[in-house]
Amino acid sequence: MLDREVVKEFLEENFNERGMKVPKEIKKSDLVETFCLYVEDDYYEWLRDNYQSFFHNLSQGKTDWDWIKERIDHYSKE
C-alpha cells in the first residue's frame, strides 16, 4: 500500500514543475486516493506477471529451482 502523504507530495511537486493546477471541482484528497488505487492496481498486476515468470518455467510447467538459485547468486553479487 502506498503512503498517501508521499504520493500527495510527489503529485504536488510534479504539478508545480509542469505548471499544472487541479480543477477546483476535484478534491486533492480524491485525486491522491484515486491515483494511488490506479498505481496499486497496476503494481499488483505487475507482481502477478513477474511471479509467473519467476516461479514457473512455461516450457516445462514447473518451477525451475536451479534457475532461481542462479538468480539468487547473481543478485547477491551486486
Short mmCIF file of N, CA and C in Angstrom, two decimals:
data_model
loop_
_atom_site.label_atom_id
_atom_site.label_comp_id
_atom_site.label_asym_id
_atom_site.label_seq_id
_atom_site.Cartn_x
_atom_site.Cartn_y
_atom_site.Cartn_z
N MET A 1 0.84 -1.17 0.00
CA MET A 1 0.00 0.00 0.00
C MET A 1 0.89 1.24 0.00
N LEU A 2 0.53 2.16 -0.85
CA LEU A 2 1.31 3.38 -0.98
C LEU A 2 1.05 4.35 0.17
N ASP A 3 2.06 5.08 0.53
CA ASP A 3 1.94 6.13 1.54
C ASP A 3 1.28 7.33 0.88
N ARG A 4 0.04 7.61 1.25
CA ARG A 4 -0.73 8.67 0.61
C ARG A 4 -0.07 10.04 0.74
N GLU A 5 0.56 10.30 1.86
CA GLU A 5 1.23 11.60 2.05
C GLU A 5 2.41 11.76 1.09
N VAL A 6 3.16 10.69 0.90
CA VAL A 6 4.28 10.73 -0.03
C VAL A 6 3.77 10.95 -1.45
N VAL A 7 2.70 10.25 -1.81
CA VAL A 7 2.12 10.41 -3.15
C VAL A 7 1.60 11.83 -3.34
N LYS A 8 0.96 12.38 -2.32
CA LYS A 8 0.46 13.76 -2.39
C LYS A 8 1.61 14.73 -2.68
N GLU A 9 2.72 14.58 -1.96
CA GLU A 9 3.88 15.44 -2.18
C GLU A 9 4.46 15.22 -3.58
N PHE A 10 4.50 13.98 -4.01
CA PHE A 10 5.00 13.66 -5.36
C PHE A 10 4.15 14.36 -6.42
N LEU A 11 2.83 14.23 -6.30
CA LEU A 11 1.95 14.87 -7.28
C LEU A 11 2.10 16.38 -7.25
N GLU A 12 2.15 16.97 -6.07
CA GLU A 12 2.29 18.42 -5.96
C GLU A 12 3.57 18.90 -6.62
N GLU A 13 4.68 18.21 -6.38
CA GLU A 13 5.95 18.58 -6.99
C GLU A 13 5.88 18.50 -8.51
N ASN A 14 5.30 17.41 -9.01
CA ASN A 14 5.21 17.24 -10.45
C ASN A 14 4.25 18.24 -11.09
N PHE A 15 3.14 18.54 -10.43
CA PHE A 15 2.22 19.55 -10.95
C PHE A 15 2.91 20.91 -11.00
N ASN A 16 3.64 21.25 -9.94
CA ASN A 16 4.34 22.53 -9.89
C ASN A 16 5.38 22.63 -11.00
N GLU A 17 6.14 21.58 -11.22
CA GLU A 17 7.16 21.58 -12.27
C GLU A 17 6.55 21.78 -13.65
N ARG A 18 5.34 21.28 -13.85
CA ARG A 18 4.69 21.36 -15.15
C ARG A 18 3.68 22.51 -15.25
N GLY A 19 3.56 23.27 -14.18
CA GLY A 19 2.62 24.39 -14.17
C GLY A 19 1.17 23.93 -14.23
N MET A 20 0.88 22.75 -13.71
CA MET A 20 -0.48 22.21 -13.73
C MET A 20 -1.23 22.60 -12.47
N LYS A 21 -2.53 22.79 -12.61
CA LYS A 21 -3.39 23.07 -11.46
C LYS A 21 -4.55 22.09 -11.48
N VAL A 22 -4.89 21.58 -10.32
CA VAL A 22 -6.03 20.68 -10.18
C VAL A 22 -7.30 21.52 -10.28
N PRO A 23 -8.25 21.10 -11.14
CA PRO A 23 -9.50 21.86 -11.22
C PRO A 23 -10.19 21.95 -9.86
N LYS A 24 -10.87 23.05 -9.61
CA LYS A 24 -11.50 23.30 -8.32
C LYS A 24 -12.52 22.24 -7.94
N GLU A 25 -13.18 21.63 -8.95
CA GLU A 25 -14.21 20.64 -8.65
C GLU A 25 -13.65 19.27 -8.27
N ILE A 26 -12.32 19.13 -8.32
CA ILE A 26 -11.68 17.87 -7.92
C ILE A 26 -10.95 18.10 -6.61
N LYS A 27 -11.36 17.37 -5.57
CA LYS A 27 -10.68 17.47 -4.28
C LYS A 27 -9.32 16.78 -4.39
N LYS A 28 -8.30 17.43 -3.84
CA LYS A 28 -6.96 16.85 -3.89
C LYS A 28 -6.91 15.48 -3.21
N SER A 29 -7.64 15.33 -2.12
CA SER A 29 -7.64 14.04 -1.43
C SER A 29 -8.23 12.94 -2.32
N ASP A 30 -9.27 13.27 -3.09
CA ASP A 30 -9.85 12.30 -4.01
C ASP A 30 -8.88 11.96 -5.13
N LEU A 31 -8.18 12.98 -5.61
CA LEU A 31 -7.20 12.77 -6.68
C LEU A 31 -6.07 11.87 -6.20
N VAL A 32 -5.56 12.14 -5.01
CA VAL A 32 -4.47 11.33 -4.45
C VAL A 32 -4.93 9.89 -4.26
N GLU A 33 -6.09 9.70 -3.67
CA GLU A 33 -6.60 8.35 -3.42
C GLU A 33 -6.81 7.58 -4.73
N THR A 34 -7.41 8.23 -5.71
CA THR A 34 -7.67 7.58 -6.98
C THR A 34 -6.37 7.24 -7.70
N PHE A 35 -5.40 8.15 -7.67
CA PHE A 35 -4.11 7.87 -8.29
C PHE A 35 -3.42 6.70 -7.59
N CYS A 36 -3.50 6.65 -6.26
CA CYS A 36 -2.90 5.54 -5.51
C CYS A 36 -3.55 4.21 -5.90
N LEU A 37 -4.86 4.18 -5.97
CA LEU A 37 -5.56 2.96 -6.34
C LEU A 37 -5.20 2.53 -7.75
N TYR A 38 -5.08 3.49 -8.65
CA TYR A 38 -4.68 3.21 -10.03
C TYR A 38 -3.28 2.58 -10.07
N VAL A 39 -2.35 3.16 -9.35
CA VAL A 39 -0.98 2.64 -9.31
C VAL A 39 -0.94 1.27 -8.64
N GLU A 40 -1.67 1.10 -7.55
CA GLU A 40 -1.69 -0.18 -6.85
C GLU A 40 -2.28 -1.29 -7.71
N ASP A 41 -3.32 -1.00 -8.46
CA ASP A 41 -3.88 -1.99 -9.38
C ASP A 41 -2.82 -2.45 -10.37
N ASP A 42 -2.12 -1.49 -10.95
CA ASP A 42 -1.07 -1.81 -11.92
C ASP A 42 0.08 -2.56 -11.25
N TYR A 43 0.43 -2.15 -10.04
CA TYR A 43 1.52 -2.77 -9.29
C TYR A 43 1.22 -4.24 -9.00
N TYR A 44 0.02 -4.54 -8.56
CA TYR A 44 -0.33 -5.93 -8.24
C TYR A 44 -0.37 -6.79 -9.49
N GLU A 45 -0.81 -6.22 -10.60
CA GLU A 45 -0.80 -6.95 -11.87
C GLU A 45 0.65 -7.24 -12.29
N TRP A 46 1.50 -6.25 -12.11
CA TRP A 46 2.92 -6.40 -12.42
C TRP A 46 3.55 -7.50 -11.54
N LEU A 47 3.19 -7.50 -10.26
CA LEU A 47 3.70 -8.54 -9.36
C LEU A 47 3.25 -9.93 -9.79
N ARG A 48 1.97 -10.06 -10.15
CA ARG A 48 1.45 -11.36 -10.60
C ARG A 48 2.19 -11.85 -11.85
N ASP A 49 2.40 -10.96 -12.80
CA ASP A 49 3.11 -11.33 -14.03
C ASP A 49 4.53 -11.78 -13.73
N ASN A 50 5.21 -11.02 -12.88
CA ASN A 50 6.58 -11.37 -12.54
C ASN A 50 6.66 -12.65 -11.71
N TYR A 51 5.67 -12.87 -10.86
CA TYR A 51 5.62 -14.12 -10.10
C TYR A 51 5.55 -15.30 -11.06
N GLN A 52 4.68 -15.20 -12.05
CA GLN A 52 4.52 -16.29 -13.01
C GLN A 52 5.84 -16.56 -13.75
N SER A 53 6.50 -15.52 -14.22
CA SER A 53 7.72 -15.72 -14.99
C SER A 53 8.89 -16.17 -14.11
N PHE A 54 8.90 -15.78 -12.84
CA PHE A 54 9.99 -16.14 -11.94
C PHE A 54 9.86 -17.58 -11.43
N PHE A 55 8.65 -17.98 -11.06
CA PHE A 55 8.47 -19.27 -10.41
C PHE A 55 7.98 -20.39 -11.32
N HIS A 56 7.60 -20.08 -12.53
CA HIS A 56 7.06 -21.11 -13.41
C HIS A 56 7.79 -21.12 -14.74
N ASN A 57 8.43 -22.24 -15.02
CA ASN A 57 9.07 -22.44 -16.31
C ASN A 57 7.97 -22.85 -17.28
N LEU A 58 7.60 -21.96 -18.18
CA LEU A 58 6.45 -22.22 -19.04
C LEU A 58 6.66 -23.40 -19.97
N SER A 59 7.90 -23.68 -20.35
CA SER A 59 8.13 -24.80 -21.26
C SER A 59 7.96 -26.15 -20.56
N GLN A 60 8.25 -26.20 -19.26
CA GLN A 60 8.14 -27.46 -18.52
C GLN A 60 6.94 -27.48 -17.58
N GLY A 61 6.34 -26.33 -17.33
CA GLY A 61 5.18 -26.26 -16.47
C GLY A 61 5.47 -26.46 -14.99
N LYS A 62 6.71 -26.28 -14.58
CA LYS A 62 7.06 -26.42 -13.17
C LYS A 62 8.13 -25.41 -12.79
N THR A 63 8.35 -25.27 -11.51
CA THR A 63 9.33 -24.31 -11.01
C THR A 63 10.74 -24.82 -11.28
N ASP A 64 11.57 -23.95 -11.82
CA ASP A 64 12.97 -24.27 -12.12
C ASP A 64 13.84 -23.73 -10.99
N TRP A 65 14.01 -24.55 -9.96
CA TRP A 65 14.75 -24.10 -8.78
C TRP A 65 16.22 -23.86 -9.07
N ASP A 66 16.79 -24.54 -10.05
CA ASP A 66 18.18 -24.29 -10.41
C ASP A 66 18.33 -22.87 -10.98
N TRP A 67 17.38 -22.47 -11.82
CA TRP A 67 17.42 -21.12 -12.38
C TRP A 67 17.26 -20.09 -11.27
N ILE A 68 16.38 -20.36 -10.30
CA ILE A 68 16.17 -19.44 -9.17
C ILE A 68 17.45 -19.33 -8.34
N LYS A 69 18.12 -20.44 -8.11
CA LYS A 69 19.41 -20.39 -7.38
C LYS A 69 20.41 -19.54 -8.14
N GLU A 70 20.43 -19.64 -9.47
CA GLU A 70 21.33 -18.80 -10.28
C GLU A 70 20.99 -17.32 -10.11
N ARG A 71 19.70 -16.99 -10.08
CA ARG A 71 19.26 -15.61 -9.88
C ARG A 71 19.70 -15.11 -8.51
N ILE A 72 19.56 -15.96 -7.49
CA ILE A 72 19.98 -15.57 -6.13
C ILE A 72 21.47 -15.29 -6.12
N ASP A 73 22.25 -16.16 -6.73
CA ASP A 73 23.70 -15.95 -6.81
C ASP A 73 24.02 -14.66 -7.56
N HIS A 74 23.35 -14.46 -8.66
CA HIS A 74 23.60 -13.26 -9.48
C HIS A 74 23.34 -11.99 -8.68
N TYR A 75 22.19 -11.91 -8.03
CA TYR A 75 21.83 -10.67 -7.32
C TYR A 75 22.58 -10.51 -6.00
N SER A 76 23.07 -11.59 -5.43
CA SER A 76 23.83 -11.46 -4.18
C SER A 76 25.22 -10.90 -4.44
N LYS A 77 25.66 -10.94 -5.70
CA LYS A 77 26.99 -10.42 -6.05
C LYS A 77 26.95 -8.95 -6.42
N GLU A 78 25.78 -8.40 -6.59
CA GLU A 78 25.68 -6.98 -6.98
C GLU A 78 25.90 -6.06 -5.80
#
